[in-house]
Amino acid sequence: MKNLRIIKQLVVRFQGWCAILYFGEIILMGIINGITVVMLSDIIGLITDTAVSGGNIWNTDIVKRIIIFSVLEFGVSNILGVCYNNEAKRTGATMRNIVFGKALMLPVSFYENNHTGDFMSKLTYDTNMASGIFGSRFRRVMMPVIIVCVCVVPMFMKCPPVMAGLLVLCILSLALNLAMVPVLAGYSRSISDDNKAISRSVTDMLQGMETIRMFPLQSVIGQKYNEANERCGRNMKKQGRIESVVAALRNAFDLIGAVAFLAMGIIYIQKYNGKVGSLLALYTMYGAFQYNFLMMGQYIPSLTSWLVNAERVLEFLELPEESFRNCSDYNAANVPAQADVEFDNITFAYEGQEQNIFDGYNAAFTMGKSYAITGESGRGKSTLMKLLMGFYRISGGSIRIGGHDIYELGLENTRKLIAYIPQEPYMFHDTVRENIRNGNPAASDEEIIRAAKKANAHDFILQLENGYDTILGERGNTLSGGQRQRLAIARAILKNAPVIILDEATSALDNESEQLIQQSINDMKDGRLILMIAHRPSTIATADAEWRIV
């Protein structure tokens, strides 16, 4: 029942009404394949009996059957196969898009509380396995069932005693395979968990390479990876051994079935004076019948294993998203032109922590000024700015921009009003031009250059190998810290937001880079509210006012 529930959720969420087309194509392919099996067996039996009796094997009836068989097998069946593949690929793409879209909607707390490797495993391994259910697993389970159902009636009509004995053997083989379903599903869960651990180790290696090199961590990281990899390998070996045993038993039943058919066929001819053609037709049909029974036994446990990954994808899609993201009562016309910021009696604590970081806290910042937000480490400077950007939701009080509560404005409208420059700004693996354009996707090249000049970035950009078309390395690591900051400021200028937040943007820079950044910040002050989280006296001195959190 659990697996049926998972299948229903998969179909409803990723296919909708298209499921009628998808499963209809599978059913039609199964029916046509079953019919062609029956027709082929009849053609073989008819040709055999005709040849034994000395008749003309190219009589009209045989030719008609061959033509119909060819049209169904090589025409209709192939057309349905193409349609099925298109629908399966569309569903897989839809699933990946939905999962990726969900990742974009999750709150910041999810990424802070979950390892990147766990998330990447979910986004790649589990999602690929789940999409493979539509790519092949459903078809490989459903079509053998349909073919068996189509073949069973004509087989019983040709020779009931022989068919009854063979059917018992096939059912025993299928029951043996189904008994292994829980065991194989358990190993699939373990393998999925092991892939998470492997992804965590790889992510730690890629993101912490400098730390790993400078501290004696190669053996530590390597040991974690090796342990996860060996554990995954052991589970895969155990799963493979069980599958091999089951496959061997299937082959044994296949051999027993062939011997039993031969013995019963001889008795059928000798005792009931049966025709050789009928027996040959029955054997041809039985070959396809038994093969598809074996496929049922092989792919039903396989489908169950893949449903474990699908269940994890569905669990991921049920995670809570950012709340108050949109507000139907507000649109672009309602976004305030004046962007004074007020924190009115706010209360906030991180999830899982009993002590409040802010308890009835008040603060006010006026448009057109720059403020240095100061205070001891851990007092909540960055947290206050994250609350303003809607990364977390307060439990009491209100936060207002231009007199409007940000929860009434909605996250999208609120974030339109804010440009954010973190201490380590992220640069995408793209050109300099496109990294700046991210501040305003509709901006022209002239506007991008103008923003770069205001950010004191234009000169160093021209010195790069391909200027504005230079591809930046991952996270912009081909640039210095000051250069990345100036590109981030250019991006913020291009956004043209009334509120600009800088989270210790100059704390790790040399004096020359800091001066250039401060000059860029001063150029941005015109008509904007600038909130700078700062520790360095030189940064604090450039602000119009200091707001200290105690």
Coordinates of C-alpha atoms in Angstrom, one line a residue:
M1 CA 0.0 0.0 0.0
K2 CA 2.9 2.4 0.8
N3 CA 4.4 1.9 -2.7
L4 CA 1.0 2.5 -4.3
R5 CA 0.7 5.7 -2.4
I6 CA 4.1 6.8 -3.6
I7 CA 3.3 6.0 -7.2
K8 CA 0.0 8.0 -6.9
Q9 CA 1.9 11.0 -5.6
L10 CA 4.5 10.8 -8.3
V11 CA 1.8 10.6 -11.0
V12 CA -0.3 13.4 -9.6
R13 CA 2.6 15.8 -9.0
F14 CA 4.7 15.2 -12.1
Q15 CA 2.2 14.1 -14.8
G16 CA -1.3 15.2 -14.0
W17 CA -3.6 14.6 -16.9
C18 CA -0.7 13.6 -19.1
A19 CA -0.6 10.4 -17.1
I20 CA -3.6 9.2 -19.3
L21 CA -1.4 9.5 -22.4
Y22 CA 1.7 8.0 -20.7
F23 CA 0.0 4.9 -19.2
G24 CA -2.2 4.6 -22.3
E25 CA 0.8 4.2 -24.5
I26 CA 2.3 1.6 -22.2
I27 CA -0.9 -0.4 -22.1
L28 CA -1.3 -0.2 -25.9
M29 CA 2.3 -1.3 -26.4
G30 CA 1.7 -4.2 -24.0
I31 CA -1.5 -5.3 -25.8
I32 CA 0.1 -5.0 -29.2
N33 CA 3.2 -6.9 -28.1
G34 CA 0.9 -9.6 -26.6
I35 CA -1.1 -9.9 -29.8
T36 CA 2.1 -10.1 -31.9
V37 CA 3.3 -13.0 -29.7
V38 CA 0.1 -14.8 -30.2
M39 CA 0.1 -14.1 -33.9
L40 CA 3.7 -15.2 -34.3
S41 CA 3.0 -18.5 -32.6
D42 CA 0.0 -19.1 -34.7
I43 CA 2.0 -18.3 -37.9
I44 CA 4.7 -20.8 -36.8
G45 CA 2.2 -23.5 -36.0
L46 CA 0.2 -23.0 -39.2
I47 CA 3.4 -23.1 -41.3
T48 CA 4.6 -26.2 -39.5
D49 CA 1.3 -28.1 -39.9
T50 CA 1.0 -27.0 -43.5
A51 CA 4.6 -28.2 -44.3
V52 CA 4.0 -31.5 -42.5
S53 CA 0.8 -32.1 -44.5
G54 CA 2.5 -31.2 -47.7
G55 CA 0.4 -28.0 -48.4
N56 CA 1.5 -24.6 -49.7
I57 CA 3.0 -22.6 -46.9
W58 CA 2.5 -19.4 -48.9
N59 CA -1.3 -19.6 -49.0
T60 CA -3.3 -16.5 -48.6
D61 CA -4.2 -17.0 -44.9
I62 CA -0.5 -17.3 -43.9
V63 CA 0.5 -14.2 -46.0
K64 CA -2.3 -12.1 -44.5
R65 CA -1.2 -13.0 -40.9
I66 CA 2.4 -12.2 -41.7
I67 CA 1.5 -8.8 -43.2
I68 CA -0.7 -7.9 -40.1
F69 CA 2.0 -9.1 -37.8
S70 CA 4.6 -6.9 -39.6
V71 CA 2.4 -3.8 -39.5
L72 CA 1.8 -4.2 -35.7
E73 CA 5.3 -5.1 -34.8
F74 CA 7.3 -2.7 -36.9
G75 CA 4.8 0.0 -37.5
V76 CA 2.3 0.7 -34.7
S77 CA 4.5 -0.6 -31.9
N78 CA 7.4 1.7 -33.0
I79 CA 5.2 4.7 -33.2
L80 CA 3.8 4.1 -29.7
G81 CA 7.4 3.6 -28.5
V82 CA 8.5 7.0 -29.8
C83 CA 5.5 8.7 -28.2
Y84 CA 6.1 6.9 -24.9
N85 CA 9.8 8.0 -24.9
N86 CA 8.9 11.6 -25.6
E87 CA 6.4 11.6 -22.7
A88 CA 8.8 9.8 -20.3
K89 CA 11.6 12.3 -21.1
R90 CA 9.2 15.2 -20.6
T91 CA 8.1 13.9 -17.2
G92 CA 11.8 13.4 -16.2
A93 CA 12.6 17.0 -17.2
T94 CA 9.5 18.2 -15.3
M95 CA 10.6 16.4 -12.2
R96 CA 14.0 17.9 -12.3
N97 CA 12.6 21.4 -12.8
I98 CA 10.2 21.0 -9.9
V99 CA 12.9 19.8 -7.6
F100 CA 15.3 22.6 -8.6
G101 CA 12.5 25.1 -8.3
K102 CA 11.7 23.8 -4.8
A103 CA 15.3 24.3 -3.8
L104 CA 15.1 27.9 -4.8
M105 CA 12.0 28.4 -2.6
L106 CA 13.4 26.9 0.6
P107 CA 14.2 29.2 3.5
V108 CA 17.8 30.2 4.3
S109 CA 17.7 28.2 7.5
F110 CA 17.5 25.0 5.4
Y111 CA 20.8 25.7 3.8
E112 CA 22.4 26.7 7.0
N113 CA 21.2 23.5 8.8
N114 CA 21.9 21.0 6.1
H115 CA 25.1 19.9 4.5
T116 CA 25.6 20.8 0.9
G117 CA 26.5 17.1 0.1
D118 CA 23.1 15.9 1.5
F119 CA 21.4 18.5 -0.7
M120 CA 23.4 17.6 -3.8
S121 CA 22.7 13.9 -3.3
K122 CA 19.0 14.7 -3.1
L123 CA 19.1 16.9 -6.2
T124 CA 21.1 14.5 -8.3
Y125 CA 21.2 10.9 -7.2
D126 CA 17.6 10.6 -5.7
T127 CA 16.1 12.8 -8.4
N128 CA 17.7 10.8 -11.3
M129 CA 16.6 7.5 -9.8
A130 CA 13.0 8.9 -9.3
S131 CA 12.9 10.2 -12.9
G132 CA 14.1 6.8 -14.1
I133 CA 10.8 5.3 -12.7
F134 CA 9.0 7.1 -15.5
G135 CA 11.9 6.5 -18.0
S136 CA 11.8 2.7 -17.8
R137 CA 10.6 1.1 -14.6
F138 CA 6.8 1.6 -15.1
R139 CA 7.0 0.2 -18.6
R140 CA 9.2 -2.7 -17.6
V141 CA 6.7 -3.7 -14.9
M142 CA 3.5 -3.1 -16.7
M143 CA 4.2 -4.5 -20.1
P144 CA 5.1 -8.0 -19.0
V145 CA 1.9 -8.1 -16.9
I146 CA -0.2 -7.1 -19.9
I147 CA 1.6 -9.5 -22.3
V148 CA 1.1 -12.4 -19.8
C149 CA -2.6 -11.5 -19.6
V150 CA -3.0 -11.4 -23.4
C151 CA -1.2 -14.8 -23.9
V152 CA -2.7 -16.8 -21.1
V153 CA -6.1 -17.3 -22.7
P154 CA -5.0 -18.6 -26.1
M155 CA -2.4 -20.8 -24.3
F156 CA -5.1 -22.4 -22.2
M157 CA -7.3 -22.9 -25.3
K158 CA -4.5 -24.7 -27.1
C159 CA -3.6 -27.1 -24.3
P160 CA -5.1 -26.7 -20.8
P161 CA -3.1 -29.5 -19.0
V162 CA 0.3 -28.3 -20.2
M163 CA -0.5 -24.7 -19.6
A164 CA -1.8 -25.3 -16.0
G165 CA 1.4 -27.0 -15.0
L166 CA 3.6 -24.3 -16.5
L167 CA 1.5 -21.6 -14.9
V168 CA 2.2 -23.0 -11.5
L169 CA 5.9 -22.9 -12.1
C170 CA 5.8 -19.3 -13.2
I171 CA 3.7 -18.2 -10.2
L172 CA 6.2 -19.9 -7.8
S173 CA 9.1 -18.0 -9.5
L174 CA 7.2 -14.7 -9.2
A175 CA 6.4 -15.3 -5.6
L176 CA 10.1 -15.9 -4.8
N177 CA 11.0 -12.6 -6.4
L178 CA 8.3 -10.7 -4.6
A179 CA 9.6 -12.1 -1.3
M180 CA 12.9 -10.3 -1.8
V181 CA 11.2 -6.9 -2.2
P182 CA 11.6 -5.7 1.4
V183 CA 15.2 -6.9 1.6
L184 CA 16.2 -5.1 -1.6
A185 CA 14.3 -1.9 -0.6
G186 CA 16.3 -1.9 2.7
Y187 CA 19.6 -2.0 0.8
S188 CA 18.4 0.8 -1.5
R189 CA 17.8 3.0 1.5
S190 CA 21.3 2.2 2.9
I191 CA 22.9 2.9 -0.5
S192 CA 21.1 6.3 -0.8
D193 CA 22.4 7.2 2.7
D194 CA 25.9 6.2 1.7
N195 CA 25.7 8.4 -1.4
K196 CA 24.9 11.3 0.9
A197 CA 28.0 10.7 3.0
I198 CA 30.1 10.4 -0.2
S199 CA 28.7 13.7 -1.5
R200 CA 29.4 15.4 1.9
S201 CA 33.1 14.3 1.7
V202 CA 33.4 15.5 -1.9
T203 CA 31.8 18.8 -1.1
D204 CA 34.1 19.3 2.0
M205 CA 37.1 18.6 -0.2
L206 CA 36.1 21.1 -3.0
Q207 CA 35.1 23.9 -0.7
G208 CA 37.8 23.4 2.0
M209 CA 40.8 22.6 -0.2
E210 CA 43.0 25.4 1.2
T211 CA 42.2 24.4 4.8
I212 CA 42.8 20.7 4.0
R213 CA 46.2 21.5 2.4
M214 CA 47.4 23.8 5.3
F215 CA 46.2 21.5 8.1
P216 CA 46.8 17.7 8.4
L217 CA 43.3 16.9 7.1
Q218 CA 44.0 14.9 4.0
S219 CA 43.9 11.7 5.9
V220 CA 40.8 12.7 7.9
I221 CA 38.8 13.7 4.8
G222 CA 40.1 10.7 2.9
Q223 CA 39.2 8.3 5.7
K224 CA 35.6 9.7 5.8
Y225 CA 35.3 9.3 2.1
N226 CA 36.8 5.8 2.1
E227 CA 34.5 4.7 5.0
A228 CA 31.4 5.9 3.2
N229 CA 32.6 4.5 -0.2
E230 CA 33.4 1.1 1.4
R231 CA 30.1 1.0 3.2
C232 CA 28.3 1.8 0.0
G233 CA 30.3 -0.9 -1.8
R234 CA 29.4 -3.5 0.9
N235 CA 25.7 -2.7 0.6
M236 CA 25.8 -2.8 -3.2
K237 CA 27.6 -6.2 -3.0
K238 CA 25.0 -7.6 -0.6
Q239 CA 22.2 -6.3 -2.8
G240 CA 24.0 -7.7 -5.9
R241 CA 24.4 -11.2 -4.2
I242 CA 20.7 -11.3 -3.4
E243 CA 19.9 -10.3 -6.9
S244 CA 22.3 -13.0 -8.3
V245 CA 20.7 -15.7 -6.1
V246 CA 17.2 -14.6 -7.2
A247 CA 18.4 -14.6 -10.9
A248 CA 19.9 -18.1 -10.5
L249 CA 16.6 -19.4 -9.1
R250 CA 14.7 -17.7 -12.0
N251 CA 17.0 -19.5 -14.4
A252 CA 16.4 -22.8 -12.6
F253 CA 12.7 -22.3 -12.9
D254 CA 13.2 -21.5 -16.6
L255 CA 15.1 -24.8 -17.1
I256 CA 12.5 -26.8 -15.1
G257 CA 9.8 -25.2 -17.2
A258 CA 11.5 -26.1 -20.4
V259 CA 11.9 -29.7 -19.3
A260 CA 8.4 -29.9 -18.0
F261 CA 7.0 -28.5 -21.3
L262 CA 9.0 -31.1 -23.3
A263 CA 7.7 -34.0 -21.1
M264 CA 4.1 -32.8 -21.1
G265 CA 4.3 -32.0 -24.9
I266 CA 5.3 -35.5 -25.7
I267 CA 2.5 -36.9 -23.6
Y268 CA 0.1 -34.4 -25.3
I269 CA 1.1 -35.7 -28.8
Q270 CA 1.1 -39.4 -27.9
K271 CA -2.0 -39.5 -25.8
Y272 CA -4.2 -36.9 -27.3
N273 CA -2.9 -37.2 -30.9
G274 CA -2.0 -33.5 -30.9
K275 CA -0.5 -31.7 -33.9
V276 CA 3.2 -30.8 -34.0
G277 CA 2.3 -27.3 -35.2
S278 CA 0.0 -26.7 -32.3
L279 CA 2.7 -27.8 -29.8
L280 CA 5.3 -25.6 -31.6
A281 CA 3.0 -22.7 -31.5
L282 CA 2.3 -23.3 -27.8
Y283 CA 6.1 -23.5 -27.1
T284 CA 6.7 -20.2 -29.0
M285 CA 4.0 -18.5 -26.9
Y286 CA 5.2 -20.1 -23.7
G287 CA 8.7 -18.8 -24.3
A288 CA 7.4 -15.2 -24.4
F289 CA 5.0 -16.0 -21.6
Q290 CA 7.7 -17.3 -19.3
Y291 CA 10.2 -14.5 -20.3
N292 CA 7.7 -11.9 -19.3
F293 CA 6.9 -13.7 -16.0
L294 CA 10.6 -13.6 -15.3
M295 CA 10.7 -9.9 -16.2
M296 CA 7.9 -9.3 -13.7
G297 CA 9.9 -11.0 -11.0
Q298 CA 13.0 -9.0 -11.9
Y299 CA 11.6 -5.5 -12.3
I300 CA 8.9 -5.4 -9.6
P301 CA 11.6 -5.6 -6.8
S302 CA 13.7 -3.1 -8.9
L303 CA 10.8 -0.7 -9.0
T304 CA 10.3 -1.0 -5.3
S305 CA 14.0 -0.1 -4.7
W306 CA 13.7 3.0 -7.0
L307 CA 10.5 4.0 -5.1
V308 CA 12.7 4.5 -2.0
N309 CA 14.5 7.3 -3.8
A310 CA 11.2 8.7 -5.1
E311 CA 9.9 8.8 -1.6
R312 CA 12.8 10.9 -0.5
V313 CA 12.2 13.3 -3.4
L314 CA 8.6 13.6 -2.4
E315 CA 9.7 14.3 1.2
F316 CA 12.0 17.0 0.0
L317 CA 9.1 18.6 -2.0
E318 CA 7.0 18.7 1.2
L319 CA 9.6 20.8 3.1
P320 CA 8.2 24.2 4.2
E321 CA 9.0 27.1 1.8
E322 CA 9.7 30.7 2.6
S323 CA 6.5 32.2 4.1
F324 CA 4.9 35.5 3.1
R325 CA 6.7 35.3 -0.2
N326 CA 4.0 37.0 -2.2
C327 CA 1.1 39.3 -1.2
S328 CA -1.8 39.6 -3.6
D329 CA -2.8 43.0 -2.1
Y330 CA 0.5 44.6 -3.1
N331 CA 2.1 45.2 -6.5
A332 CA 4.9 47.3 -8.0
A333 CA 2.8 50.4 -7.5
N334 CA 2.5 49.8 -3.8
V335 CA 6.3 49.5 -3.2
P336 CA 7.3 52.6 -1.2
A337 CA 9.5 55.2 -2.8
Q338 CA 10.7 56.4 0.6
A339 CA 12.6 53.6 2.3
D340 CA 13.0 54.5 6.0
V341 CA 13.6 51.3 7.9
E342 CA 12.0 50.6 11.3
F343 CA 12.4 47.7 13.7
D344 CA 9.4 48.1 16.1
N345 CA 9.6 46.0 19.3
I346 CA 10.8 42.9 17.5
T347 CA 11.4 39.5 19.1
F348 CA 13.5 36.8 17.5
A349 CA 15.3 33.5 18.4
Y350 CA 16.8 31.0 16.0
E351 CA 15.0 27.7 15.8
G352 CA 16.0 25.3 18.5
Q353 CA 17.3 28.1 20.8
E354 CA 15.5 29.1 23.9
Q355 CA 17.2 32.5 24.4
N356 CA 16.0 35.4 22.3
I357 CA 18.6 37.3 20.3
F358 CA 16.2 40.3 20.2
D359 CA 13.5 40.8 22.8
G360 CA 11.4 43.9 22.3
Y361 CA 14.2 45.6 20.2
N362 CA 13.7 48.9 18.4
A363 CA 15.7 50.6 15.8
A364 CA 15.1 53.3 13.1
F365 CA 17.2 54.3 10.0
T366 CA 16.4 57.3 7.8
M367 CA 16.5 57.4 4.0
G368 CA 19.5 59.3 2.5
K369 CA 22.0 58.5 5.3
S370 CA 24.6 55.9 5.9
Y371 CA 24.8 54.0 9.1
A372 CA 27.6 51.9 10.6
I373 CA 26.0 48.9 12.5
T374 CA 28.5 48.1 15.2
G375 CA 28.6 45.9 18.3
E376 CA 30.4 42.9 19.8
S377 CA 30.5 39.6 17.9
G378 CA 27.4 37.5 18.5
R379 CA 25.2 40.5 19.4
G380 CA 23.1 40.1 16.3
K381 CA 24.3 42.6 13.7
S382 CA 24.1 40.2 10.7
T383 CA 20.9 38.7 12.1
L384 CA 19.2 42.1 12.2
M385 CA 20.0 42.6 8.5
K386 CA 18.9 39.0 7.7
L387 CA 15.6 39.8 9.4
L388 CA 15.2 42.9 7.2
M389 CA 15.8 40.8 4.1
G390 CA 13.2 38.3 5.2
F391 CA 15.6 35.4 5.6
Y392 CA 14.0 34.6 9.0
R393 CA 10.6 35.6 10.5
I394 CA 10.3 37.4 13.7
S395 CA 8.0 36.1 16.5
G396 CA 6.9 39.5 17.7
G397 CA 6.8 43.1 16.6
S398 CA 7.1 44.5 13.1
I399 CA 9.7 45.5 10.5
R400 CA 8.7 48.3 8.2
I401 CA 10.2 49.8 5.0
G402 CA 8.7 53.1 4.0
G403 CA 5.9 52.6 6.6
H404 CA 4.9 49.2 5.1
D405 CA 5.3 45.9 7.1
I406 CA 7.6 43.6 5.1
Y407 CA 5.2 40.7 5.8
E408 CA 2.4 42.7 4.1
L409 CA 4.7 43.7 1.2
G410 CA 5.8 40.1 0.7
L411 CA 9.3 38.9 0.2
E412 CA 9.5 39.6 -3.5
N413 CA 8.5 43.3 -3.1
T414 CA 10.7 43.7 0.0
R415 CA 13.8 42.3 -1.7
K416 CA 13.2 44.6 -4.7
L417 CA 14.0 47.4 -2.3
I418 CA 17.3 46.0 -1.0
A419 CA 20.7 45.4 -2.5
Y420 CA 22.9 43.1 -0.5
I421 CA 26.7 43.0 -0.5
P422 CA 28.1 40.3 1.7
Q423 CA 31.6 39.9 3.1
E424 CA 32.3 37.2 0.5
P425 CA 30.2 38.1 -2.5
Y426 CA 29.3 35.2 -4.8
M427 CA 30.4 35.4 -8.4
F428 CA 28.8 33.0 -10.9
H429 CA 30.8 31.0 -13.4
D430 CA 29.9 33.4 -16.2
T431 CA 31.3 36.6 -17.8
V432 CA 32.0 39.7 -15.8
R433 CA 29.2 41.4 -17.8
E434 CA 26.6 38.8 -16.8
N435 CA 27.7 38.8 -13.2
I436 CA 27.0 42.6 -13.0
R437 CA 23.8 42.2 -15.0
N438 CA 22.4 39.9 -12.3
G439 CA 21.6 43.1 -10.5
N440 CA 19.1 44.0 -13.2
P441 CA 18.6 41.4 -16.0
A442 CA 17.0 44.0 -18.2
A443 CA 20.0 46.3 -18.1
S444 CA 21.9 47.3 -21.3
D445 CA 25.6 47.0 -21.8
E446 CA 25.9 50.8 -21.4
E447 CA 24.2 50.7 -18.0
I448 CA 26.5 47.9 -16.9
I449 CA 29.6 49.9 -17.9
R450 CA 28.2 52.9 -16.1
A451 CA 27.6 50.9 -12.9
A452 CA 31.1 49.4 -13.1
K453 CA 32.6 52.9 -13.4
K454 CA 30.7 54.1 -10.3
A455 CA 32.0 51.1 -8.4
N456 CA 35.6 51.8 -9.5
A457 CA 35.6 48.4 -11.3
H458 CA 35.8 49.5 -14.9
D459 CA 39.6 50.0 -15.1
F460 CA 40.5 46.6 -13.7
I461 CA 37.8 44.9 -15.9
L462 CA 39.4 46.3 -19.0
Q463 CA 42.8 44.8 -17.9
L464 CA 41.3 41.3 -17.8
E465 CA 42.0 39.0 -20.7
N466 CA 38.7 39.5 -22.4
G467 CA 37.4 42.6 -20.6
Y468 CA 33.8 42.4 -19.7
D469 CA 33.5 39.0 -21.6
T470 CA 36.1 37.4 -19.3
I471 CA 34.7 34.2 -17.8
L472 CA 35.2 34.2 -14.0
G473 CA 36.3 31.0 -12.3
E474 CA 34.0 29.3 -9.7
R475 CA 32.9 31.7 -7.0
G476 CA 35.1 34.4 -8.8
N477 CA 38.3 32.9 -7.4
T478 CA 40.3 34.2 -10.3
L479 CA 39.8 37.7 -8.8
S480 CA 41.1 39.4 -5.7
G481 CA 38.8 40.1 -2.7
G482 CA 38.7 43.8 -3.6
Q483 CA 37.9 43.1 -7.2
R484 CA 35.0 40.8 -6.2
Q485 CA 33.7 43.4 -3.8
R486 CA 33.8 46.1 -6.5
L487 CA 31.9 43.9 -8.9
A488 CA 29.3 43.2 -6.1
I489 CA 29.0 47.0 -5.6
A490 CA 28.5 47.4 -9.4
R491 CA 25.8 44.8 -9.2
A492 CA 24.1 46.6 -6.3
I493 CA 24.3 50.0 -8.2
L494 CA 22.7 48.4 -11.2
K495 CA 19.8 47.1 -9.1
N496 CA 19.1 50.7 -8.1
A497 CA 17.5 49.7 -4.8
P498 CA 16.8 52.4 -2.2
V499 CA 18.3 50.3 0.6
I500 CA 21.9 48.9 0.4
I501 CA 23.2 46.5 3.0
L502 CA 27.0 45.8 3.3
D503 CA 28.0 43.0 5.7
E504 CA 31.6 43.8 6.7
A505 CA 32.3 44.4 3.0
T506 CA 35.8 45.8 3.7
S507 CA 36.9 43.8 6.7
A508 CA 39.3 41.5 4.8
L509 CA 40.7 44.1 2.3
D510 CA 43.9 45.9 2.2
N511 CA 44.0 49.7 2.6
E512 CA 44.1 50.5 -1.1
S513 CA 41.1 48.2 -1.9
E514 CA 39.2 49.6 1.2
Q515 CA 39.7 53.2 0.0
L516 CA 38.3 52.3 -3.5
I517 CA 35.3 50.5 -1.9
Q518 CA 34.6 53.4 0.5
Q519 CA 34.7 55.8 -2.5
S520 CA 32.2 53.6 -4.3
I521 CA 30.0 53.5 -1.2
N522 CA 30.1 57.3 -0.9
D523 CA 29.0 57.6 -4.6
M524 CA 26.0 55.4 -3.8
K525 CA 24.7 57.5 -1.0
D526 CA 22.7 59.8 -3.2
G527 CA 19.0 59.3 -2.1
R528 CA 19.7 55.8 -0.6
L529 CA 19.8 54.3 2.9
I530 CA 23.1 52.5 3.4
L531 CA 23.5 50.0 6.3
M532 CA 27.1 48.9 6.9
I533 CA 28.0 46.2 9.4
A534 CA 31.4 47.3 10.4
H535 CA 34.3 46.7 12.9
R536 CA 37.1 48.7 11.3
P537 CA 37.3 52.3 12.6
S538 CA 38.1 53.5 9.1
T539 CA 34.8 52.1 7.8
I540 CA 32.8 53.4 10.8
A541 CA 34.3 56.9 10.3
T542 CA 32.8 57.1 6.7
A543 CA 29.3 56.6 8.0
D544 CA 26.9 59.5 8.8
A545 CA 25.9 57.8 12.0
E546 CA 26.8 54.8 14.1
W547 CA 24.2 52.4 15.5
R548 CA 25.6 50.1 18.1
I549 CA 23.8 46.9 19.1
V550 CA 24.4 46.1 22.8

